C-alpha positions as protocol buffer text, in pm:
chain_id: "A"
residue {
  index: 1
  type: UNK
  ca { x: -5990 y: -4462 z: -2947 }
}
residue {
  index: 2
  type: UNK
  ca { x: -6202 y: -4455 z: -2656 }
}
residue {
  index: 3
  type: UNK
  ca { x: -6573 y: -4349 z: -2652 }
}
residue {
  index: 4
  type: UNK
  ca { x: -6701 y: -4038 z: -2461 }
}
residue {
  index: 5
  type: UNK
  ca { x: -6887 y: -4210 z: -2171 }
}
residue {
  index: 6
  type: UNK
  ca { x: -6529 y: -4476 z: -2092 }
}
residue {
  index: 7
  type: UNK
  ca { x: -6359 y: -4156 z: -2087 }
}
residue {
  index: 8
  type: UNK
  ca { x: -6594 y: -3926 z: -1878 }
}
residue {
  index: 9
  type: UNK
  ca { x: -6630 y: -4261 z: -1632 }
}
residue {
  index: 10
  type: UNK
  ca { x: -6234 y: -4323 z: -1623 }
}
residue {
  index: 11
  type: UNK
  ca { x: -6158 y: -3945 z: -1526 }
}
residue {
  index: 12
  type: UNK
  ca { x: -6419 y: -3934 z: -1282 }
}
residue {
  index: 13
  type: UNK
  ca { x: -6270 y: -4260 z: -1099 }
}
residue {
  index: 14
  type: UNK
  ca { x: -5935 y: -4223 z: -1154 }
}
residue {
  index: 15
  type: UNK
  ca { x: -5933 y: -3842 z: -994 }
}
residue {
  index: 16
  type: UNK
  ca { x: -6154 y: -3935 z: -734 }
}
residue {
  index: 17
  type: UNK
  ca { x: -5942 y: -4232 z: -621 }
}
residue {
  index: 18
  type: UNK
  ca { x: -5637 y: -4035 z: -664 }
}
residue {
  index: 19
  type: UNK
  ca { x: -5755 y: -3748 z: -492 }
}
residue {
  index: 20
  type: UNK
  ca { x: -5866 y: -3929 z: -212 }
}
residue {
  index: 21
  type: UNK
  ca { x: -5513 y: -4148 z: -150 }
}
residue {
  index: 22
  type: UNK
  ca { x: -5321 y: -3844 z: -160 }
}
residue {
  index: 23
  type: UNK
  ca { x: -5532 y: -3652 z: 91 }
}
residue {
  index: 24
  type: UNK
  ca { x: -5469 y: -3968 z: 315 }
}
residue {
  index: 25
  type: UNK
  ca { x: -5084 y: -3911 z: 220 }
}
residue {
  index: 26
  type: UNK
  ca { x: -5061 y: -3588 z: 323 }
}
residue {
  index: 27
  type: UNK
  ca { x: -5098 y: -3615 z: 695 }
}
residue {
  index: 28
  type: UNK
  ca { x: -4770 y: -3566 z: 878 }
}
residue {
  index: 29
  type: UNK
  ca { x: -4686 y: -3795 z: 1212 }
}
residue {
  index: 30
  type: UNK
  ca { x: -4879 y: -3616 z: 1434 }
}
residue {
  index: 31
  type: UNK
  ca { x: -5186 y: -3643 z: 1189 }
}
residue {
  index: 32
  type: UNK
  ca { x: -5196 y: -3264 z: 1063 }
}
residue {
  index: 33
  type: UNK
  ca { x: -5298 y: -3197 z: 727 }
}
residue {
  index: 34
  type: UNK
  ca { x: -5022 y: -3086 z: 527 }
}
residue {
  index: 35
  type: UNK
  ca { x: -5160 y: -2840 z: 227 }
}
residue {
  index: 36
  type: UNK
  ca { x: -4823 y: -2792 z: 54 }
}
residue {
  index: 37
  type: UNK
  ca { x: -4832 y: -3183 z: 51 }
}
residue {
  index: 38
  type: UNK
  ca { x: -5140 y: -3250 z: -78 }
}
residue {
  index: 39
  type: UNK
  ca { x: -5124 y: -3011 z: -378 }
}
residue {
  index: 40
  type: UNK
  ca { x: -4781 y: -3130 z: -473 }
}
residue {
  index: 41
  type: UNK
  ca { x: -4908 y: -3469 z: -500 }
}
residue {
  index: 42
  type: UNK
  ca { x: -5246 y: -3341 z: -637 }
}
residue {
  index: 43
  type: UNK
  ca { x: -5010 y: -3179 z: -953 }
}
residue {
  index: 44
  type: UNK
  ca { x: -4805 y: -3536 z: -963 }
}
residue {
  index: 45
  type: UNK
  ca { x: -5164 y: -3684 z: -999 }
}
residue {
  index: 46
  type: UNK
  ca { x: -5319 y: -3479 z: -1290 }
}
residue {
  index: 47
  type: UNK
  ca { x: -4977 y: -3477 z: -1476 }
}
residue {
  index: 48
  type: UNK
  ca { x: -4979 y: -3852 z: -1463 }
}
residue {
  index: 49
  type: UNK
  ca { x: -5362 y: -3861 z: -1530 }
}
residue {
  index: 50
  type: UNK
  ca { x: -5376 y: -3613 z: -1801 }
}
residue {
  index: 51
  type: UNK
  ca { x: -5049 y: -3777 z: -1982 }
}
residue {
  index: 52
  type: UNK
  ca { x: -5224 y: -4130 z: -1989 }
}
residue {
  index: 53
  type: UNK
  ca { x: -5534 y: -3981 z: -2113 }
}
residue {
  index: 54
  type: UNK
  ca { x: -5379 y: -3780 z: -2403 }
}
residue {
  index: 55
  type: UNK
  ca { x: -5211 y: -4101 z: -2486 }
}
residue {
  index: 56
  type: UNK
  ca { x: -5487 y: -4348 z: -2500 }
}
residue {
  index: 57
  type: UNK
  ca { x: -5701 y: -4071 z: -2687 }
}
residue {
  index: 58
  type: UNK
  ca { x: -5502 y: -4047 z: -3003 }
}
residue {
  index: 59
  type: UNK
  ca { x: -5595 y: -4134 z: -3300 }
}
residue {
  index: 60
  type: UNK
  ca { x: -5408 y: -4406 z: -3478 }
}
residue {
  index: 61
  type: UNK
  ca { x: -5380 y: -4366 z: -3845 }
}
């Protein structure tokens, strides 16, 4: 079980990081920003987040 600050510290990174690669992803060729893009990726990114955070935050009994 993880304590409040590791968990407040990981989300913070790992969304930031995340955020920030995909917004660099989501330029086409000629370097426009592509919005559709970015928040398909941005979903991908907080599923996958969310999912590994629910995981690691169980409780094991």
């Amino acid at each position: 079980m993880w304590d409040t600050k590791r968990q407040i510290i990981w989300l913070v990174v790992g969304i930031s990081f995340g955020t920030f690669i995909v917004y660099k992803d989501a330029h086409d060729e000629t370097g426009r920003f592509d919005r559709g893009v970015f928040a398909f990726w941005e979903i991908i990114l907080l599923a996958i987040i969310l999912t590994l955070f629910y995981l690691y935050s169980r409780k094991k009994t």
